[in-house]
């Protein structure tokens, strides 16, 4: 594809600055996406160059190849706009973990692996930065994130979330969502949990020993 070759040879910063001018504008737009009762303009050349699923959709024997108005299902308008913004600018700035997960799901739907990895990294970074007190009080369900990551083939994120739950066992084991884990997931977490059962048992024995020594201290 000559256009793909041309774009790939251009400096990335030029692509970012020039294509951004056409994001979400009707100027030279040749396709409109209908989503949640609204329409979003786009340019087939950009979509075909940046997304293989879009390329197959608009170049193949699909109804979308000859349609000006293309419906989009299963994605919110805001998420789809963020997805298109990435295609036009090669940048992504999710506002929250939940938004990043929605964008990851959209990226998986359209097979844009780099965007998936960006969303994975964002989610991991945000969770890692949460102090224990916030993890305890947050309404964000890490187990639900794990289930969505596994369902949408995000192996890197799902594996990390399993280890994250295991590493913060005392926090997550007290949450109601912990019961939603599968038997296999529970077994993995119990095997890799921290603190481990052995550590807690040894800690209890040590504290009992120290307490008994204090009680029989002749000096005191």
PDB file of C-alpha atoms in Angstrom:
ATOM      1  CA  UNK A   1       0.000   0.000   0.000  1.00  0.00           C
ATOM      2  CA  UNK A   2       1.748   3.247  -1.158  1.00  0.00           C
ATOM      3  CA  UNK A   3       0.015   5.358   1.492  1.00  0.00           C
ATOM      4  CA  UNK A   4       1.116   3.016   4.305  1.00  0.00           C
ATOM      5  CA  UNK A   5       4.715   3.108   2.998  1.00  0.00           C
ATOM      6  CA  UNK A   6       4.655   6.910   2.755  1.00  0.00           C
ATOM      7  CA  UNK A   7       3.304   7.379   6.264  1.00  0.00           C
ATOM      8  CA  UNK A   8       5.740   4.879   7.749  1.00  0.00           C
ATOM      9  CA  UNK A   9       8.686   6.856   6.340  1.00  0.00           C
ATOM     10  CA  UNK A  10       7.535  10.182   7.723  1.00  0.00           C
ATOM     11  CA  UNK A  11       8.853  11.340  11.118  1.00  0.00           C
ATOM     12  CA  UNK A  12       6.339  10.416  13.811  1.00  0.00           C
ATOM     13  CA  UNK A  13       6.116  13.951  15.172  1.00  0.00           C
ATOM     14  CA  UNK A  14       5.021  15.211  11.733  1.00  0.00           C
ATOM     15  CA  UNK A  15       2.287  12.576  11.570  1.00  0.00           C
ATOM     16  CA  UNK A  16       1.130  13.545  15.037  1.00  0.00           C
ATOM     17  CA  UNK A  17       0.916  17.262  14.329  1.00  0.00           C
ATOM     18  CA  UNK A  18      -0.553  17.069  10.827  1.00  0.00           C
ATOM     19  CA  UNK A  19      -3.125  14.294  11.284  1.00  0.00           C
ATOM     20  CA  UNK A  20      -4.343  15.819  14.555  1.00  0.00           C
ATOM     21  CA  UNK A  21      -5.814  18.655  12.471  1.00  0.00           C
ATOM     22  CA  UNK A  22      -8.266  16.200  10.885  1.00  0.00           C
ATOM     23  CA  UNK A  23      -9.335  14.388  14.049  1.00  0.00           C
ATOM     24  CA  UNK A  24     -13.084  14.626  14.701  1.00  0.00           C
ATOM     25  CA  UNK A  25     -13.683  17.141  11.926  1.00  0.00           C
ATOM     26  CA  UNK A  26     -15.849  16.966   8.814  1.00  0.00           C
ATOM     27  CA  UNK A  27     -13.124  18.570   6.685  1.00  0.00           C
ATOM     28  CA  UNK A  28     -12.498  16.085   3.838  1.00  0.00           C
ATOM     29  CA  UNK A  29     -14.222  13.358   5.881  1.00  0.00           C
ATOM     30  CA  UNK A  30     -15.421  10.446   3.748  1.00  0.00           C
ATOM     31  CA  UNK A  31     -16.995   8.266   6.442  1.00  0.00           C
ATOM     32  CA  UNK A  32     -19.262   8.896   9.425  1.00  0.00           C
ATOM     33  CA  UNK A  33     -19.543   6.540  12.379  1.00  0.00           C
ATOM     34  CA  UNK A  34     -22.938   6.378  14.064  1.00  0.00           C
ATOM     35  CA  UNK A  35     -22.601   5.631  17.753  1.00  0.00           C
ATOM     36  CA  UNK A  36     -24.983   6.173  20.665  1.00  0.00           C
ATOM     37  CA  UNK A  37     -27.230   8.400  18.565  1.00  0.00           C
ATOM     38  CA  UNK A  38     -24.373  10.692  17.488  1.00  0.00           C
ATOM     39  CA  UNK A  39     -22.154  10.803  14.417  1.00  0.00           C
ATOM     40  CA  UNK A  40     -18.359  10.949  14.381  1.00  0.00           C
ATOM     41  CA  UNK A  41     -16.529  11.995  11.189  1.00  0.00           C
ATOM     42  CA  UNK A  42     -13.389  10.233  10.020  1.00  0.00           C
ATOM     43  CA  UNK A  43     -11.131   9.690   7.030  1.00  0.00           C
ATOM     44  CA  UNK A  44     -10.778   6.248   5.496  1.00  0.00           C
ATOM     45  CA  UNK A  45      -7.187   6.838   4.397  1.00  0.00           C
ATOM     46  CA  UNK A  46      -6.081   7.399   7.984  1.00  0.00           C
ATOM     47  CA  UNK A  47      -8.100   4.475   9.328  1.00  0.00           C
ATOM     48  CA  UNK A  48      -6.822   2.074   6.663  1.00  0.00           C
ATOM     49  CA  UNK A  49      -3.207   3.154   7.235  1.00  0.00           C
ATOM     50  CA  UNK A  50      -3.383   2.810  11.016  1.00  0.00           C
ATOM     51  CA  UNK A  51      -5.676  -0.160  11.651  1.00  0.00           C
ATOM     52  CA  UNK A  52      -5.645  -3.495   9.828  1.00  0.00           C
ATOM     53  CA  UNK A  53      -9.216  -4.313  10.830  1.00  0.00           C
ATOM     54  CA  UNK A  54     -10.376  -0.992   9.400  1.00  0.00           C
ATOM     55  CA  UNK A  55      -8.329  -1.685   6.277  1.00  0.00           C
ATOM     56  CA  UNK A  56     -10.051  -5.029   5.800  1.00  0.00           C
ATOM     57  CA  UNK A  57     -13.431  -3.471   6.559  1.00  0.00           C
ATOM     58  CA  UNK A  58     -13.144  -0.662   4.009  1.00  0.00           C
ATOM     59  CA  UNK A  59     -11.173  -2.520   1.326  1.00  0.00           C
ATOM     60  CA  UNK A  60     -12.875  -5.898   1.494  1.00  0.00           C
ATOM     61  CA  UNK A  61     -16.245  -7.294   0.530  1.00  0.00           C
ATOM     62  CA  UNK A  62     -17.987  -5.792   3.532  1.00  0.00           C
ATOM     63  CA  UNK A  63     -20.996  -3.506   3.507  1.00  0.00           C
ATOM     64  CA  UNK A  64     -18.872  -0.786   5.172  1.00  0.00           C
ATOM     65  CA  UNK A  65     -16.631  -0.514   2.113  1.00  0.00           C
ATOM     66  CA  UNK A  66     -19.434   1.190   0.177  1.00  0.00           C
ATOM     67  CA  UNK A  67     -21.166   2.933   3.066  1.00  0.00           C
ATOM     68  CA  UNK A  68     -20.768   6.529   4.159  1.00  0.00           C
ATOM     69  CA  UNK A  69     -22.562   5.957   7.477  1.00  0.00           C
ATOM     70  CA  UNK A  70     -21.108   3.082   9.534  1.00  0.00           C
ATOM     71  CA  UNK A  71     -22.776   1.999  12.808  1.00  0.00           C
ATOM     72  CA  UNK A  72     -20.634   1.082  15.809  1.00  0.00           C
ATOM     73  CA  UNK A  73     -21.959  -1.195  18.563  1.00  0.00           C
ATOM     74  CA  UNK A  74     -20.748  -2.223  21.983  1.00  0.00           C
ATOM     75  CA  UNK A  75     -18.567   0.849  22.587  1.00  0.00           C
ATOM     76  CA  UNK A  76     -19.368   4.222  24.121  1.00  0.00           C
ATOM     77  CA  UNK A  77     -18.915   7.369  22.079  1.00  0.00           C
ATOM     78  CA  UNK A  78     -16.191   8.690  24.396  1.00  0.00           C
ATOM     79  CA  UNK A  79     -14.223   5.451  24.155  1.00  0.00           C
ATOM     80  CA  UNK A  80     -14.496   5.359  20.373  1.00  0.00           C
ATOM     81  CA  UNK A  81     -13.373   8.980  20.154  1.00  0.00           C
ATOM     82  CA  UNK A  82     -10.338   8.140  22.278  1.00  0.00           C
ATOM     83  CA  UNK A  83      -9.636   5.217  19.963  1.00  0.00           C
ATOM     84  CA  UNK A  84      -9.852   7.424  16.873  1.00  0.00           C
ATOM     85  CA  UNK A  85      -7.680  10.050  18.548  1.00  0.00           C
ATOM     86  CA  UNK A  86      -4.979   7.422  18.985  1.00  0.00           C
ATOM     87  CA  UNK A  87      -5.215   6.472  15.310  1.00  0.00           C
ATOM     88  CA  UNK A  88      -4.811  10.113  14.286  1.00  0.00           C
ATOM     89  CA  UNK A  89      -2.168  11.185  16.815  1.00  0.00           C
ATOM     90  CA  UNK A  90      -0.428   8.008  18.023  1.00  0.00           C
ATOM     91  CA  UNK A  91      -0.992   9.225  21.588  1.00  0.00           C
ATOM     92  CA  UNK A  92      -3.290   8.088  24.369  1.00  0.00           C
ATOM     93  CA  UNK A  93      -4.104   9.754  27.700  1.00  0.00           C
ATOM     94  CA  UNK A  94      -6.807   7.849  29.625  1.00  0.00           C
ATOM     95  CA  UNK A  95      -8.484   9.803  32.408  1.00  0.00           C
ATOM     96  CA  UNK A  96      -8.997   6.801  34.695  1.00  0.00           C
ATOM     97  CA  UNK A  97      -8.395   3.082  35.082  1.00  0.00           C
ATOM     98  CA  UNK A  98     -11.939   2.310  33.956  1.00  0.00           C
ATOM     99  CA  UNK A  99     -11.536   4.455  30.844  1.00  0.00           C
ATOM    100  CA  UNK A 100      -8.249   2.733  30.067  1.00  0.00           C
ATOM    101  CA  UNK A 101      -9.951  -0.667  30.366  1.00  0.00           C
ATOM    102  CA  UNK A 102     -12.763   0.429  28.024  1.00  0.00           C
ATOM    103  CA  UNK A 103     -10.169   1.659  25.546  1.00  0.00           C
ATOM    104  CA  UNK A 104      -8.224  -1.597  25.882  1.00  0.00           C
ATOM    105  CA  UNK A 105     -11.389  -3.532  25.004  1.00  0.00           C
ATOM    106  CA  UNK A 106     -11.927  -1.309  21.961  1.00  0.00           C
ATOM    107  CA  UNK A 107      -8.299  -1.779  20.899  1.00  0.00           C
ATOM    108  CA  UNK A 108      -8.695  -5.545  21.188  1.00  0.00           C
ATOM    109  CA  UNK A 109     -11.845  -5.376  19.070  1.00  0.00           C
ATOM    110  CA  UNK A 110      -9.955  -3.584  16.303  1.00  0.00           C
ATOM    111  CA  UNK A 111      -6.702  -5.501  16.883  1.00  0.00           C
ATOM    112  CA  UNK A 112      -4.511  -2.460  17.606  1.00  0.00           C
ATOM    113  CA  UNK A 113      -1.964  -4.185  19.818  1.00  0.00           C
ATOM    114  CA  UNK A 114       0.187  -1.158  20.625  1.00  0.00           C
ATOM    115  CA  UNK A 115      -2.802   0.696  22.043  1.00  0.00           C
ATOM    116  CA  UNK A 116      -3.650  -2.383  24.108  1.00  0.00           C
ATOM    117  CA  UNK A 117      -0.163  -2.347  25.600  1.00  0.00           C
ATOM    118  CA  UNK A 118      -0.406   1.379  26.368  1.00  0.00           C
ATOM    119  CA  UNK A 119      -3.670   0.798  28.241  1.00  0.00           C
ATOM    120  CA  UNK A 120      -2.204  -2.183  30.086  1.00  0.00           C
ATOM    121  CA  UNK A 121       0.773  -0.110  31.200  1.00  0.00           C
ATOM    122  CA  UNK A 122      -1.491   2.728  32.334  1.00  0.00           C
ATOM    123  CA  UNK A 123      -3.653   0.402  34.453  1.00  0.00           C
ATOM    124  CA  UNK A 124      -0.631  -1.295  36.015  1.00  0.00           C
ATOM    125  CA  UNK A 125       1.075   2.022  36.771  1.00  0.00           C
ATOM    126  CA  UNK A 126      -2.045   3.486  38.372  1.00  0.00           C
ATOM    127  CA  UNK A 127      -2.660   0.444  40.570  1.00  0.00           C
ATOM    128  CA  UNK A 128       0.983   0.274  41.622  1.00  0.00           C
ATOM    129  CA  UNK A 129       0.868   3.902  42.745  1.00  0.00           C
ATOM    130  CA  UNK A 130      -2.148   3.344  45.018  1.00  0.00           C
ATOM    131  CA  UNK A 131      -1.270   3.223  48.737  1.00  0.00           C
ATOM    132  CA  UNK A 132      -2.686   0.359  50.789  1.00  0.00           C
ATOM    133  CA  UNK A 133      -5.265   2.619  52.425  1.00  0.00           C
ATOM    134  CA  UNK A 134      -6.664   3.597  49.021  1.00  0.00           C
ATOM    135  CA  UNK A 135      -6.699  -0.006  47.804  1.00  0.00           C
ATOM    136  CA  UNK A 136      -8.703  -0.923  50.884  1.00  0.00           C
ATOM    137  CA  UNK A 137     -11.308   1.821  50.481  1.00  0.00           C
ATOM    138  CA  UNK A 138     -11.646   2.055  46.691  1.00  0.00           C
ATOM    139  CA  UNK A 139     -14.829   0.928  44.954  1.00  0.00           C
ATOM    140  CA  UNK A 140     -12.781  -0.130  41.942  1.00  0.00           C
ATOM    141  CA  UNK A 141     -13.068  -3.896  41.506  1.00  0.00           C
ATOM    142  CA  UNK A 142      -9.674  -5.336  40.639  1.00  0.00           C
ATOM    143  CA  UNK A 143     -11.287  -8.765  40.248  1.00  0.00           C
ATOM    144  CA  UNK A 144     -13.611  -7.334  37.572  1.00  0.00           C
ATOM    145  CA  UNK A 145     -10.571  -5.829  35.826  1.00  0.00           C
ATOM    146  CA  UNK A 146      -8.974  -9.276  35.918  1.00  0.00           C
ATOM    147  CA  UNK A 147     -12.049 -10.914  34.414  1.00  0.00           C
ATOM    148  CA  UNK A 148     -12.250  -8.342  31.612  1.00  0.00           C
ATOM    149  CA  UNK A 149      -8.532  -8.627  30.891  1.00  0.00           C
ATOM    150  CA  UNK A 150      -8.795 -12.412  30.574  1.00  0.00           C
ATOM    151  CA  UNK A 151     -11.938 -12.251  28.429  1.00  0.00           C
ATOM    152  CA  UNK A 152     -10.308  -9.791  26.012  1.00  0.00           C
ATOM    153  CA  UNK A 153      -7.050 -11.741  25.694  1.00  0.00           C
ATOM    154  CA  UNK A 154      -4.921  -9.278  27.641  1.00  0.00           C
ATOM    155  CA  UNK A 155      -2.565 -11.914  29.004  1.00  0.00           C
ATOM    156  CA  UNK A 156       0.053  -9.472  30.265  1.00  0.00           C
ATOM    157  CA  UNK A 157      -2.475  -7.525  32.332  1.00  0.00           C
ATOM    158  CA  UNK A 158      -4.402 -10.544  33.613  1.00  0.00           C
ATOM    159  CA  UNK A 159      -1.206 -12.259  34.796  1.00  0.00           C
ATOM    160  CA  UNK A 160      -0.049  -9.081  36.500  1.00  0.00           C
ATOM    161  CA  UNK A 161      -3.417  -8.584  38.215  1.00  0.00           C
ATOM    162  CA  UNK A 162      -3.301 -12.114  39.609  1.00  0.00           C
ATOM    163  CA  UNK A 163       0.105 -11.418  41.151  1.00  0.00           C
ATOM    164  CA  UNK A 164      -1.113  -8.012  42.360  1.00  0.00           C
ATOM    165  CA  UNK A 165      -4.056  -9.589  44.189  1.00  0.00           C
ATOM    166  CA  UNK A 166      -1.782 -12.258  45.652  1.00  0.00           C
ATOM    167  CA  UNK A 167       0.769  -9.645  46.764  1.00  0.00           C
ATOM    168  CA  UNK A 168      -1.973  -7.686  48.548  1.00  0.00           C
ATOM    169  CA  UNK A 169      -3.788 -10.740  49.868  1.00  0.00           C
ATOM    170  CA  UNK A 170      -4.896  -9.292  53.197  1.00  0.00           C
ATOM    171  CA  UNK A 171      -6.618  -6.397  51.416  1.00  0.00           C
ATOM    172  CA  UNK A 172      -8.349  -8.240  48.585  1.00  0.00           C
ATOM    173  CA  UNK A 173      -9.331 -11.352  50.531  1.00  0.00           C
ATOM    174  CA  UNK A 174     -11.602  -9.144  52.648  1.00  0.00           C
ATOM    175  CA  UNK A 175     -13.493  -7.743  49.664  1.00  0.00           C
ATOM    176  CA  UNK A 176     -16.783  -9.356  48.518  1.00  0.00           C
ATOM    177  CA  UNK A 177     -15.506  -9.595  44.921  1.00  0.00           C
ATOM    178  CA  UNK A 178     -12.846 -12.066  46.082  1.00  0.00           C
ATOM    179  CA  UNK A 179     -15.550 -14.726  45.985  1.00  0.00           C
ATOM    180  CA  UNK A 180     -15.985 -14.125  42.244  1.00  0.00           C
ATOM    181  CA  UNK A 181     -12.554 -15.550  41.471  1.00  0.00           C
ATOM    182  CA  UNK A 182     -12.482 -18.918  39.777  1.00  0.00           C
ATOM    183  CA  UNK A 183     -11.177 -21.994  41.586  1.00  0.00           C
ATOM    184  CA  UNK A 184      -8.040 -21.906  39.452  1.00  0.00           C
ATOM    185  CA  UNK A 185      -7.458 -18.224  40.251  1.00  0.00           C
ATOM    186  CA  UNK A 186      -8.046 -18.771  43.971  1.00  0.00           C
ATOM    187  CA  UNK A 187      -5.574 -21.658  44.005  1.00  0.00           C
ATOM    188  CA  UNK A 188      -2.939 -19.539  42.264  1.00  0.00           C
ATOM    189  CA  UNK A 189      -3.457 -16.653  44.678  1.00  0.00           C
ATOM    190  CA  UNK A 190      -3.348 -18.913  47.732  1.00  0.00           C
ATOM    191  CA  UNK A 191      -0.107 -20.436  46.459  1.00  0.00           C
ATOM    192  CA  UNK A 192       1.557 -17.041  45.798  1.00  0.00           C
ATOM    193  CA  UNK A 193      -0.099 -14.937  48.494  1.00  0.00           C
ATOM    194  CA  UNK A 194       1.771 -12.471  50.636  1.00  0.00           C
ATOM    195  CA  UNK A 195       1.941 -12.603  53.518  1.00  0.00           C
ATOM    196  CA  UNK A 196       1.938 -16.373  53.280  1.00  0.00           C
ATOM    197  CA  UNK A 197       0.173 -18.596  55.788  1.00  0.00           C
ATOM    198  CA  UNK A 198       3.539 -19.862  57.022  1.00  0.00           C
ATOM    199  CA  UNK A 199       4.791 -16.313  57.579  1.00  0.00           C
ATOM    200  CA  UNK A 200       1.682 -15.355  59.571  1.00  0.00           C
ATOM    201  CA  UNK A 201       1.952 -18.525  61.660  1.00  0.00           C
ATOM    202  CA  UNK A 202       5.617 -17.910  62.422  1.00  0.00           C
ATOM    203  CA  UNK A 203       4.869 -14.266  63.209  1.00  0.00           C
ATOM    204  CA  UNK A 204       2.148 -15.300  65.666  1.00  0.00           C
ATOM    205  CA  UNK A 205       4.506 -17.796  67.328  1.00  0.00           C
ATOM    206  CA  UNK A 206       7.201 -15.141  67.632  1.00  0.00           C
ATOM    207  CA  UNK A 207       4.805 -12.624  69.181  1.00  0.00           C
ATOM    208  CA  UNK A 208       3.583 -15.234  71.653  1.00  0.00           C
ATOM    209  CA  UNK A 209       7.188 -16.009  72.549  1.00  0.00           C
ATOM    210  CA  UNK A 210       8.022 -12.328  73.102  1.00  0.00           C
ATOM    211  CA  UNK A 211       4.875 -11.874  75.177  1.00  0.00           C
ATOM    212  CA  UNK A 212       5.720 -14.859  77.360  1.00  0.00           C
ATOM    213  CA  UNK A 213       9.270 -13.566  77.895  1.00  0.00           C
ATOM    214  CA  UNK A 214       7.920 -10.201  79.050  1.00  0.00           C
ATOM    215  CA  UNK A 215       5.552 -11.851  81.469  1.00  0.00           C
ATOM    216  CA  UNK A 216       8.401 -13.757  83.132  1.00  0.00           C
ATOM    217  CA  UNK A 217      10.997 -11.030  83.074  1.00  0.00           C
ATOM    218  CA  UNK A 218      12.654 -10.958  86.548  1.00  0.00           C
ATOM    219  CA  UNK A 219      14.057  -7.446  86.086  1.00  0.00           C
ATOM    220  CA  UNK A 220      10.648  -5.914  85.405  1.00  0.00           C
TER     221      UNK A 220
END
